Structure formats: C-alpha cells, structure tokens
Amino acid sequence: LTQFRPDDWWDEKLTQYQQLILSRCQPTHKLALVEHAQRLGHIVAVTGAHSTDVPSLKQANIGVTLGKCTSAAEDAADIIVNVNEFGALVAAIKEGRQVFENMKKIV
C-alpha cells in the first residue's frame, strides 16, 4: 500500500471479499488493518519477521514468522516456519489440514 485508506474504504473491501491478501504493508498500517478486520468479525493471519511487526503478530488471530526473523517477532508469533519461503507456509497449512482430517477420523 502506498497510502493508508480510510475506514469506509476498508469496510467495503473487507465485506466485498471472503479472502483478502495484502503485502508490503507498513507496520502501523498492518496493525490498523488487523484491528479493523477483527472489528468486522474476520479471523486474521499475519506474517512478519521484524520487531516492528510484533504488535500485529500479537493482535492477529494467527501470527506467523517465516525464516530468519528477530527474536521479538519469533516470541510474538503463534507459528514459526523455519524456511524463508512463502511456499513453505502453504505446504505447512496443507499438511496441518491433512493431520486434522486424520485426527477427526480417529476421534
């Protein structure tokens, strides 16, 4: 995002789409977006690797770090993926879904 948008703009976007992926957000914008989406009832996942991402990682329903990150970001995250590649996160989600489905069969 090159500039931050007003709340009514985000209301429209966050209600128009079931999934919305944003990248290259400034840390302050990222936190505001997480809070705004949560106020609208969305479940929010955030990736971050730096100390400036800590507030967003903590506020999000799911905070994820990828690869090399600061210890502060790692401490704030719910999930730590030790590979610096977004595709690894996708693979981890698929694997987790398969484990969940297998557990449902047993229980």
PDB file of N, CA, C and O in Angstrom, residues 13-83:
ATOM      1  N   LYS A  13     -13.972  -3.150   1.180  1.00  0.00           N
ATOM      2  CA  LYS A  13     -13.097  -4.231   0.715  1.00  0.00           C
ATOM      3  C   LYS A  13     -13.201  -5.466   1.596  1.00  0.00           C
ATOM      4  O   LYS A  13     -13.224  -6.592   1.103  1.00  0.00           O
ATOM      5  N   LEU A  14     -13.270  -5.266   2.904  1.00  0.00           N
ATOM      6  CA  LEU A  14     -13.304  -6.389   3.835  1.00  0.00           C
ATOM      7  C   LEU A  14     -14.656  -7.097   3.844  1.00  0.00           C
ATOM      8  O   LEU A  14     -14.757  -8.223   4.303  1.00  0.00           O
ATOM      9  N   THR A  15     -15.704  -6.459   3.367  1.00  0.00           N
ATOM     10  CA  THR A  15     -17.002  -7.124   3.266  1.00  0.00           C
ATOM     11  C   THR A  15     -17.250  -7.642   1.851  1.00  0.00           C
ATOM     12  O   THR A  15     -18.044  -8.548   1.648  1.00  0.00           O
ATOM     13  N   GLN A  16     -16.550  -7.089   0.865  1.00  0.00           N
ATOM     14  CA  GLN A  16     -16.720  -7.486  -0.523  1.00  0.00           C
ATOM     15  C   GLN A  16     -16.071  -8.835  -0.825  1.00  0.00           C
ATOM     16  O   GLN A  16     -16.566  -9.601  -1.641  1.00  0.00           O
ATOM     17  N   TYR A  17     -14.972  -9.157  -0.162  1.00  0.00           N
ATOM     18  CA  TYR A  17     -14.207 -10.360  -0.444  1.00  0.00           C
ATOM     19  C   TYR A  17     -14.189 -11.286   0.764  1.00  0.00           C
ATOM     20  O   TYR A  17     -14.117 -10.830   1.893  1.00  0.00           O
ATOM     21  N   GLN A  18     -14.213 -12.604   0.505  1.00  0.00           N
ATOM     22  CA  GLN A  18     -14.095 -13.562   1.596  1.00  0.00           C
ATOM     23  C   GLN A  18     -12.661 -13.678   2.068  1.00  0.00           C
ATOM     24  O   GLN A  18     -12.398 -13.946   3.228  1.00  0.00           O
ATOM     25  N   GLN A  19     -11.716 -13.508   1.153  1.00  0.00           N
ATOM     26  CA  GLN A  19     -10.296 -13.554   1.491  1.00  0.00           C
ATOM     27  C   GLN A  19      -9.628 -12.334   0.873  1.00  0.00           C
ATOM     28  O   GLN A  19      -9.930 -11.979  -0.261  1.00  0.00           O
ATOM     29  N   LEU A  20      -8.732 -11.739   1.606  1.00  0.00           N
ATOM     30  CA  LEU A  20      -8.019 -10.568   1.116  1.00  0.00           C
ATOM     31  C   LEU A  20      -6.560 -10.708   1.539  1.00  0.00           C
ATOM     32  O   LEU A  20      -6.273 -10.900   2.717  1.00  0.00           O
ATOM     33  N   ILE A  21      -5.666 -10.664   0.576  1.00  0.00           N
ATOM     34  CA  ILE A  21      -4.242 -10.792   0.866  1.00  0.00           C
ATOM     35  C   ILE A  21      -3.572  -9.461   0.543  1.00  0.00           C
ATOM     36  O   ILE A  21      -3.713  -8.938  -0.561  1.00  0.00           O
ATOM     37  N   LEU A  22      -2.866  -8.932   1.507  1.00  0.00           N
ATOM     38  CA  LEU A  22      -2.140  -7.680   1.331  1.00  0.00           C
ATOM     39  C   LEU A  22      -0.663  -7.941   1.557  1.00  0.00           C
ATOM     40  O   LEU A  22      -0.295  -8.764   2.387  1.00  0.00           O
ATOM     41  N   SER A  23       0.171  -7.229   0.853  1.00  0.00           N
ATOM     42  CA  SER A  23       1.609  -7.396   1.050  1.00  0.00           C
ATOM     43  C   SER A  23       2.281  -6.040   1.091  1.00  0.00           C
ATOM     44  O   SER A  23       1.729  -5.040   0.654  1.00  0.00           O
ATOM     45  N   ARG A  24       3.489  -6.052   1.645  1.00  0.00           N
ATOM     46  CA  ARG A  24       4.317  -4.850   1.727  1.00  0.00           C
ATOM     47  C   ARG A  24       3.637  -3.703   2.472  1.00  0.00           C
ATOM     48  O   ARG A  24       3.740  -2.564   2.109  1.00  0.00           O
ATOM     49  N   CYS A  25       2.923  -4.060   3.540  1.00  0.00           N
ATOM     50  CA  CYS A  25       2.267  -3.039   4.368  1.00  0.00           C
ATOM     51  C   CYS A  25       3.250  -2.464   5.375  1.00  0.00           C
ATOM     52  O   CYS A  25       4.090  -3.184   5.912  1.00  0.00           O
ATOM     53  N   GLN A  26       3.109  -1.209   5.669  1.00  0.00           N
ATOM     54  CA  GLN A  26       3.870  -0.606   6.749  1.00  0.00           C
ATOM     55  C   GLN A  26       3.363  -1.203   8.064  1.00  0.00           C
ATOM     56  O   GLN A  26       2.175  -1.518   8.195  1.00  0.00           O
ATOM     57  N   PRO A  27       4.243  -1.362   9.057  1.00  0.00           N
ATOM     58  CA  PRO A  27       3.827  -1.983  10.320  1.00  0.00           C
ATOM     59  C   PRO A  27       2.628  -1.302  10.984  1.00  0.00           C
ATOM     60  O   PRO A  27       1.739  -1.987  11.498  1.00  0.00           O
ATOM     61  N   THR A  28       2.572   0.017  10.950  1.00  0.00           N
ATOM     62  CA  THR A  28       1.429   0.705  11.572  1.00  0.00           C
ATOM     63  C   THR A  28       0.153   0.455  10.782  1.00  0.00           C
ATOM     64  O   THR A  28      -0.917   0.303  11.367  1.00  0.00           O
ATOM     65  N   HIS A  29       0.261   0.384   9.461  1.00  0.00           N
ATOM     66  CA  HIS A  29      -0.904   0.079   8.641  1.00  0.00           C
ATOM     67  C   HIS A  29      -1.352  -1.355   8.886  1.00  0.00           C
ATOM     68  O   HIS A  29      -2.549  -1.643   8.945  1.00  0.00           O
ATOM     69  N   LYS A  30      -0.387  -2.241   9.017  1.00  0.00           N
ATOM     70  CA  LYS A  30      -0.688  -3.660   9.227  1.00  0.00           C
ATOM     71  C   LYS A  30      -1.498  -3.843  10.515  1.00  0.00           C
ATOM     72  O   LYS A  30      -2.519  -4.540  10.516  1.00  0.00           O
ATOM     73  N   LEU A  31      -1.080  -3.202  11.581  1.00  0.00           N
ATOM     74  CA  LEU A  31      -1.800  -3.315  12.846  1.00  0.00           C
ATOM     75  C   LEU A  31      -3.205  -2.743  12.724  1.00  0.00           C
ATOM     76  O   LEU A  31      -4.177  -3.355  13.176  1.00  0.00           O
ATOM     77  N   ALA A  32      -3.343  -1.595  12.098  1.00  0.00           N
ATOM     78  CA  ALA A  32      -4.664  -0.984  11.935  1.00  0.00           C
ATOM     79  C   ALA A  32      -5.580  -1.877  11.103  1.00  0.00           C
ATOM     80  O   ALA A  32      -6.772  -2.018  11.401  1.00  0.00           O
ATOM     81  N   LEU A  33      -5.042  -2.507  10.080  1.00  0.00           N
ATOM     82  CA  LEU A  33      -5.834  -3.412   9.242  1.00  0.00           C
ATOM     83  C   LEU A  33      -6.277  -4.650  10.015  1.00  0.00           C
ATOM     84  O   LEU A  33      -7.423  -5.100   9.883  1.00  0.00           O
ATOM     85  N   VAL A  34      -5.375  -5.189  10.824  1.00  0.00           N
ATOM     86  CA  VAL A  34      -5.733  -6.350  11.652  1.00  0.00           C
ATOM     87  C   VAL A  34      -6.880  -5.982  12.583  1.00  0.00           C
ATOM     88  O   VAL A  34      -7.889  -6.691  12.658  1.00  0.00           O
ATOM     89  N   GLU A  35      -6.745  -4.876  13.278  1.00  0.00           N
ATOM     90  CA  GLU A  35      -7.784  -4.455  14.222  1.00  0.00           C
ATOM     91  C   GLU A  35      -9.103  -4.178  13.515  1.00  0.00           C
ATOM     92  O   GLU A  35     -10.173  -4.551  14.003  1.00  0.00           O
ATOM     93  N   HIS A  36      -9.041  -3.526  12.363  1.00  0.00           N
ATOM     94  CA  HIS A  36     -10.254  -3.201  11.618  1.00  0.00           C
ATOM     95  C   HIS A  36     -10.954  -4.472  11.145  1.00  0.00           C
ATOM     96  O   HIS A  36     -12.176  -4.608  11.293  1.00  0.00           O
ATOM     97  N   ALA A  37     -10.199  -5.402  10.585  1.00  0.00           N
ATOM     98  CA  ALA A  37     -10.785  -6.656  10.112  1.00  0.00           C
ATOM     99  C   ALA A  37     -11.401  -7.444  11.266  1.00  0.00           C
ATOM    100  O   ALA A  37     -12.484  -8.028  11.120  1.00  0.00           O
ATOM    101  N   GLN A  38     -10.750  -7.452  12.418  1.00  0.00           N
ATOM    102  CA  GLN A  38     -11.291  -8.160  13.575  1.00  0.00           C
ATOM    103  C   GLN A  38     -12.578  -7.509  14.073  1.00  0.00           C
ATOM    104  O   GLN A  38     -13.499  -8.202  14.487  1.00  0.00           O
ATOM    105  N   ARG A  39     -12.647  -6.179  14.030  1.00  0.00           N
ATOM    106  CA  ARG A  39     -13.885  -5.487  14.428  1.00  0.00           C
ATOM    107  C   ARG A  39     -15.052  -5.905  13.534  1.00  0.00           C
ATOM    108  O   ARG A  39     -16.192  -5.927  13.976  1.00  0.00           O
ATOM    109  N   LEU A  40     -14.765  -6.230  12.274  1.00  0.00           N
ATOM    110  CA  LEU A  40     -15.801  -6.675  11.351  1.00  0.00           C
ATOM    111  C   LEU A  40     -16.074  -8.173  11.465  1.00  0.00           C
ATOM    112  O   LEU A  40     -16.869  -8.723  10.722  1.00  0.00           O
ATOM    113  N   GLY A  41     -15.389  -8.849  12.396  1.00  0.00           N
ATOM    114  CA  GLY A  41     -15.641 -10.261  12.652  1.00  0.00           C
ATOM    115  C   GLY A  41     -14.778 -11.233  11.867  1.00  0.00           C
ATOM    116  O   GLY A  41     -15.041 -12.433  11.879  1.00  0.00           O
ATOM    117  N   HIS A  42     -13.753 -10.743  11.196  1.00  0.00           N
ATOM    118  CA  HIS A  42     -12.880 -11.618  10.422  1.00  0.00           C
ATOM    119  C   HIS A  42     -11.826 -12.275  11.310  1.00  0.00           C
ATOM    120  O   HIS A  42     -11.424 -11.721  12.322  1.00  0.00           O
ATOM    121  N   ILE A  43     -11.383 -13.446  10.895  1.00  0.00           N
ATOM    122  CA  ILE A  43     -10.236 -14.106  11.514  1.00  0.00           C
ATOM    123  C   ILE A  43      -9.029 -13.703  10.685  1.00  0.00           C
ATOM    124  O   ILE A  43      -9.036 -13.834   9.462  1.00  0.00           O
ATOM    125  N   VAL A  44      -7.986 -13.205  11.356  1.00  0.00           N
ATOM    126  CA  VAL A  44      -6.864 -12.588  10.651  1.00  0.00           C
ATOM    127  C   VAL A  44      -5.560 -13.328  10.950  1.00  0.00           C
ATOM    128  O   VAL A  44      -5.238 -13.595  12.100  1.00  0.00           O
ATOM    129  N   ALA A  45      -4.835 -13.634   9.874  1.00  0.00           N
ATOM    130  CA  ALA A  45      -3.485 -14.186   9.983  1.00  0.00           C
ATOM    131  C   ALA A  45      -2.514 -13.144   9.445  1.00  0.00           C
ATOM    132  O   ALA A  45      -2.793 -12.477   8.453  1.00  0.00           O
ATOM    133  N   VAL A  46      -1.385 -12.999  10.120  1.00  0.00           N
ATOM    134  CA  VAL A  46      -0.371 -12.005   9.736  1.00  0.00           C
ATOM    135  C   VAL A  46       0.989 -12.678   9.713  1.00  0.00           C
ATOM    136  O   VAL A  46       1.309 -13.484  10.589  1.00  0.00           O
ATOM    137  N   THR A  47       1.790 -12.337   8.707  1.00  0.00           N
ATOM    138  CA  THR A  47       3.185 -12.761   8.702  1.00  0.00           C
ATOM    139  C   THR A  47       4.052 -11.557   9.000  1.00  0.00           C
ATOM    140  O   THR A  47       3.712 -10.427   8.640  1.00  0.00           O
ATOM    141  N   GLY A  48       5.147 -11.798   9.674  1.00  0.00           N
ATOM    142  CA  GLY A  48       6.079 -10.728   9.988  1.00  0.00           C
ATOM    143  C   GLY A  48       7.386 -11.309  10.482  1.00  0.00           C
ATOM    144  O   GLY A  48       7.426 -12.443  10.954  1.00  0.00           O
ATOM    145  N   ALA A  49       8.454 -10.520  10.357  1.00  0.00           N
ATOM    146  CA  ALA A  49       9.769 -11.031  10.736  1.00  0.00           C
ATOM    147  C   ALA A  49      10.584 -10.044  11.557  1.00  0.00           C
ATOM    148  O   ALA A  49      11.661 -10.385  12.023  1.00  0.00           O
ATOM    149  N   HIS A  50      10.066  -8.853  11.754  1.00  0.00           N
ATOM    150  CA  HIS A  50      10.860  -7.808  12.405  1.00  0.00           C
ATOM    151  C   HIS A  50      10.209  -7.343  13.700  1.00  0.00           C
ATOM    152  O   HIS A  50       9.030  -7.589  13.938  1.00  0.00           O
ATOM    153  N   SER A  51      10.969  -6.652  14.498  1.00  0.00           N
ATOM    154  CA  SER A  51      10.451  -6.129  15.765  1.00  0.00           C
ATOM    155  C   SER A  51       9.262  -5.207  15.550  1.00  0.00           C
ATOM    156  O   SER A  51       8.354  -5.157  16.371  1.00  0.00           O
ATOM    157  N   THR A  52       9.257  -4.491  14.439  1.00  0.00           N
ATOM    158  CA  THR A  52       8.139  -3.584  14.153  1.00  0.00           C
ATOM    159  C   THR A  52       6.848  -4.337  13.846  1.00  0.00           C
ATOM    160  O   THR A  52       5.765  -3.754  13.901  1.00  0.00           O
ATOM    161  N   ASP A  53       6.944  -5.636  13.548  1.00  0.00           N
ATOM    162  CA  ASP A  53       5.759  -6.451  13.266  1.00  0.00           C
ATOM    163  C   ASP A  53       5.145  -7.068  14.524  1.00  0.00           C
ATOM    164  O   ASP A  53       4.067  -7.647  14.449  1.00  0.00           O
ATOM    165  N   VAL A  54       5.804  -6.944  15.649  1.00  0.00           N
ATOM    166  CA  VAL A  54       5.353  -7.595  16.885  1.00  0.00           C
ATOM    167  C   VAL A  54       3.914  -7.220  17.261  1.00  0.00           C
ATOM    168  O   VAL A  54       3.113  -8.104  17.567  1.00  0.00           O
ATOM    169  N   PRO A  55       3.526  -5.935  17.251  1.00  0.00           N
ATOM    170  CA  PRO A  55       2.134  -5.624  17.621  1.00  0.00           C
ATOM    171  C   PRO A  55       1.107  -6.329  16.726  1.00  0.00           C
ATOM    172  O   PRO A  55       0.098  -6.837  17.215  1.00  0.00           O
ATOM    173  N   SER A  56       1.376  -6.395  15.432  1.00  0.00           N
ATOM    174  CA  SER A  56       0.453  -7.064  14.507  1.00  0.00           C
ATOM    175  C   SER A  56       0.434  -8.570  14.742  1.00  0.00           C
ATOM    176  O   SER A  56      -0.626  -9.195  14.686  1.00  0.00           O
ATOM    177  N   LEU A  57       1.608  -9.154  14.974  1.00  0.00           N
ATOM    178  CA  LEU A  57       1.684 -10.594  15.234  1.00  0.00           C
ATOM    179  C   LEU A  57       0.909 -10.961  16.489  1.00  0.00           C
ATOM    180  O   LEU A  57       0.241 -11.995  16.539  1.00  0.00           O
ATOM    181  N   LYS A  58       0.995 -10.121  17.517  1.00  0.00           N
ATOM    182  CA  LYS A  58       0.277 -10.392  18.766  1.00  0.00           C
ATOM    183  C   LYS A  58      -1.226 -10.190  18.612  1.00  0.00           C
ATOM    184  O   LYS A  58      -2.014 -10.942  19.155  1.00  0.00           O
ATOM    185  N   GLN A  59      -1.619  -9.149  17.887  1.00  0.00           N
ATOM    186  CA  GLN A  59      -3.037  -8.816  17.738  1.00  0.00           C
ATOM    187  C   GLN A  59      -3.777  -9.803  16.843  1.00  0.00           C
ATOM    188  O   GLN A  59      -4.933 -10.111  17.073  1.00  0.00           O
ATOM    189  N   ALA A  60      -3.107 -10.314  15.839  1.00  0.00           N
ATOM    190  CA  ALA A  60      -3.749 -11.218  14.881  1.00  0.00           C
ATOM    191  C   ALA A  60      -4.216 -12.495  15.562  1.00  0.00           C
ATOM    192  O   ALA A  60      -3.676 -12.902  16.587  1.00  0.00           O
ATOM    193  N   ASN A  61      -5.212 -13.130  14.977  1.00  0.00           N
ATOM    194  CA  ASN A  61      -5.657 -14.421  15.488  1.00  0.00           C
ATOM    195  C   ASN A  61      -4.563 -15.466  15.320  1.00  0.00           C
ATOM    196  O   ASN A  61      -4.417 -16.363  16.138  1.00  0.00           O
ATOM    197  N   ILE A  62      -3.805 -15.333  14.223  1.00  0.00           N
ATOM    198  CA  ILE A  62      -2.685 -16.229  13.966  1.00  0.00           C
ATOM    199  C   ILE A  62      -1.504 -15.384  13.497  1.00  0.00           C
ATOM    200  O   ILE A  62      -1.571 -14.737  12.456  1.00  0.00           O
ATOM    201  N   GLY A  63      -0.437 -15.374  14.279  1.00  0.00           N
ATOM    202  CA  GLY A  63       0.783 -14.665  13.901  1.00  0.00           C
ATOM    203  C   GLY A  63       1.819 -15.663  13.413  1.00  0.00           C
ATOM    204  O   GLY A  63       2.062 -16.679  14.070  1.00  0.00           O
ATOM    205  N   VAL A  64       2.401 -15.401  12.245  1.00  0.00           N
ATOM    206  CA  VAL A  64       3.321 -16.348  11.616  1.00  0.00           C
ATOM    207  C   VAL A  64       4.631 -15.644  11.266  1.00  0.00           C
ATOM    208  O   VAL A  64       4.612 -14.544  10.707  1.00  0.00           O
ATOM    209  N   THR A  65       5.752 -16.272  11.607  1.00  0.00           N
ATOM    210  CA  THR A  65       7.049 -15.792  11.142  1.00  0.00           C
ATOM    211  C   THR A  65       7.614 -16.805  10.157  1.00  0.00           C
ATOM    212  O   THR A  65       7.367 -17.999  10.265  1.00  0.00           O
ATOM    213  N   LEU A  66       8.352 -16.284   9.190  1.00  0.00           N
ATOM    214  CA  LEU A  66       8.972 -17.122   8.168  1.00  0.00           C
ATOM    215  C   LEU A  66      10.467 -16.907   8.192  1.00  0.00           C
ATOM    216  O   LEU A  66      10.932 -15.771   8.214  1.00  0.00           O
ATOM    217  N   GLY A  67      11.216 -17.993   8.161  1.00  0.00           N
ATOM    218  CA  GLY A  67      12.664 -17.903   8.008  1.00  0.00           C
ATOM    219  C   GLY A  67      13.362 -17.118   9.095  1.00  0.00           C
ATOM    220  O   GLY A  67      13.022 -17.204  10.265  1.00  0.00           O
ATOM    221  N   LYS A  68      14.346 -16.355   8.665  1.00  0.00           N
ATOM    222  CA  LYS A  68      15.134 -15.568   9.611  1.00  0.00           C
ATOM    223  C   LYS A  68      14.311 -14.386  10.101  1.00  0.00           C
ATOM    224  O   LYS A  68      13.892 -13.547   9.318  1.00  0.00           O
ATOM    225  N   CYS A  69      14.114 -14.331  11.398  1.00  0.00           N
ATOM    226  CA  CYS A  69      13.339 -13.247  11.980  1.00  0.00           C
ATOM    227  C   CYS A  69      13.978 -12.840  13.303  1.00  0.00           C
ATOM    228  O   CYS A  69      14.834 -13.539  13.836  1.00  0.00           O
ATOM    229  N   THR A  70      13.547 -11.714  13.814  1.00  0.00           N
ATOM    230  CA  THR A  70      14.074 -11.264  15.096  1.00  0.00           C
ATOM    231  C   THR A  70      13.495 -12.141  16.203  1.00  0.00           C
ATOM    232  O   THR A  70      12.440 -12.751  16.046  1.00  0.00           O
ATOM    233  N   SER A  71      14.186 -12.186  17.314  1.00  0.00           N
ATOM    234  CA  SER A  71      13.690 -12.992  18.439  1.00  0.00           C
ATOM    235  C   SER A  71      12.378 -12.420  18.967  1.00  0.00           C
ATOM    236  O   SER A  71      11.517 -13.168  19.430  1.00  0.00           O
ATOM    237  N   ALA A  72      12.205 -11.106  18.880  1.00  0.00           N
ATOM    238  CA  ALA A  72      10.952 -10.491  19.335  1.00  0.00           C
ATOM    239  C   ALA A  72       9.782 -10.959  18.476  1.00  0.00           C
ATOM    240  O   ALA A  72       8.711 -11.285  18.994  1.00  0.00           O
ATOM    241  N   ALA A  73       9.981 -11.009  17.162  1.00  0.00           N
ATOM    242  CA  ALA A  73       8.923 -11.485  16.263  1.00  0.00           C
ATOM    243  C   ALA A  73       8.640 -12.957  16.514  1.00  0.00           C
ATOM    244  O   ALA A  73       7.482 -13.386  16.542  1.00  0.00           O
ATOM    245  N   GLU A  74       9.673 -13.732  16.721  1.00  0.00           N
ATOM    246  CA  GLU A  74       9.510 -15.157  16.997  1.00  0.00           C
ATOM    247  C   GLU A  74       8.726 -15.375  18.285  1.00  0.00           C
ATOM    248  O   GLU A  74       7.850 -16.233  18.359  1.00  0.00           O
ATOM    249  N   ASP A  75       9.017 -14.585  19.314  1.00  0.00           N
ATOM    250  CA  ASP A  75       8.303 -14.698  20.590  1.00  0.00           C
ATOM    251  C   ASP A  75       6.829 -14.322  20.449  1.00  0.00           C
ATOM    252  O   ASP A  75       5.977 -14.869  21.143  1.00  0.00           O
ATOM    253  N   ALA A  76       6.535 -13.380  19.561  1.00  0.00           N
ATOM    254  CA  ALA A  76       5.163 -12.908  19.387  1.00  0.00           C
ATOM    255  C   ALA A  76       4.328 -13.824  18.506  1.00  0.00           C
ATOM    256  O   ALA A  76       3.101 -13.797  18.569  1.00  0.00           O
ATOM    257  N   ALA A  77       4.971 -14.640  17.694  1.00  0.00           N
ATOM    258  CA  ALA A  77       4.266 -15.468  16.714  1.00  0.00           C
ATOM    259  C   ALA A  77       3.633 -16.702  17.347  1.00  0.00           C
ATOM    260  O   ALA A  77       4.123 -17.227  18.338  1.00  0.00           O
ATOM    261  N   ASP A  78       2.552 -17.143  16.732  1.00  0.00           N
ATOM    262  CA  ASP A  78       1.908 -18.401  17.121  1.00  0.00           C
ATOM    263  C   ASP A  78       2.530 -19.573  16.364  1.00  0.00           C
ATOM    264  O   ASP A  78       2.579 -20.683  16.869  1.00  0.00           O
ATOM    265  N   ILE A  79       2.959 -19.296  15.134  1.00  0.00           N
ATOM    266  CA  ILE A  79       3.542 -20.324  14.271  1.00  0.00           C
ATOM    267  C   ILE A  79       4.876 -19.817  13.741  1.00  0.00           C
ATOM    268  O   ILE A  79       4.966 -18.684  13.270  1.00  0.00           O
ATOM    269  N   ILE A  80       5.897 -20.659  13.823  1.00  0.00           N
ATOM    270  CA  ILE A  80       7.219 -20.298  13.313  1.00  0.00           C
ATOM    271  C   ILE A  80       7.584 -21.295  12.220  1.00  0.00           C
ATOM    272  O   ILE A  80       7.679 -22.498  12.472  1.00  0.00           O
ATOM    273  N   VAL A  81       7.742 -20.792  11.004  1.00  0.00           N
ATOM    274  CA  VAL A  81       8.149 -21.624   9.871  1.00  0.00           C
ATOM    275  C   VAL A  81       9.616 -21.300   9.608  1.00  0.00           C
ATOM    276  O   VAL A  81       9.955 -20.176   9.291  1.00  0.00           O
ATOM    277  N   ASN A  82      10.484 -22.289   9.776  1.00  0.00           N
ATOM    278  CA  ASN A  82      11.925 -22.045   9.728  1.00  0.00           C
ATOM    279  C   ASN A  82      12.521 -21.994   8.325  1.00  0.00           C
ATOM    280  O   ASN A  82      13.715 -22.119   8.158  1.00  0.00           O
ATOM    281  N   VAL A  83      11.682 -21.812   7.333  1.00  0.00           N
ATOM    282  CA  VAL A  83      12.151 -21.687   5.953  1.00  0.00           C
ATOM    283  C   VAL A  83      11.728 -20.311   5.460  1.00  0.00           C
ATOM    284  O   VAL A  83      10.599 -19.894   5.672  1.00  0.00           O
TER     285      VAL A  83
END
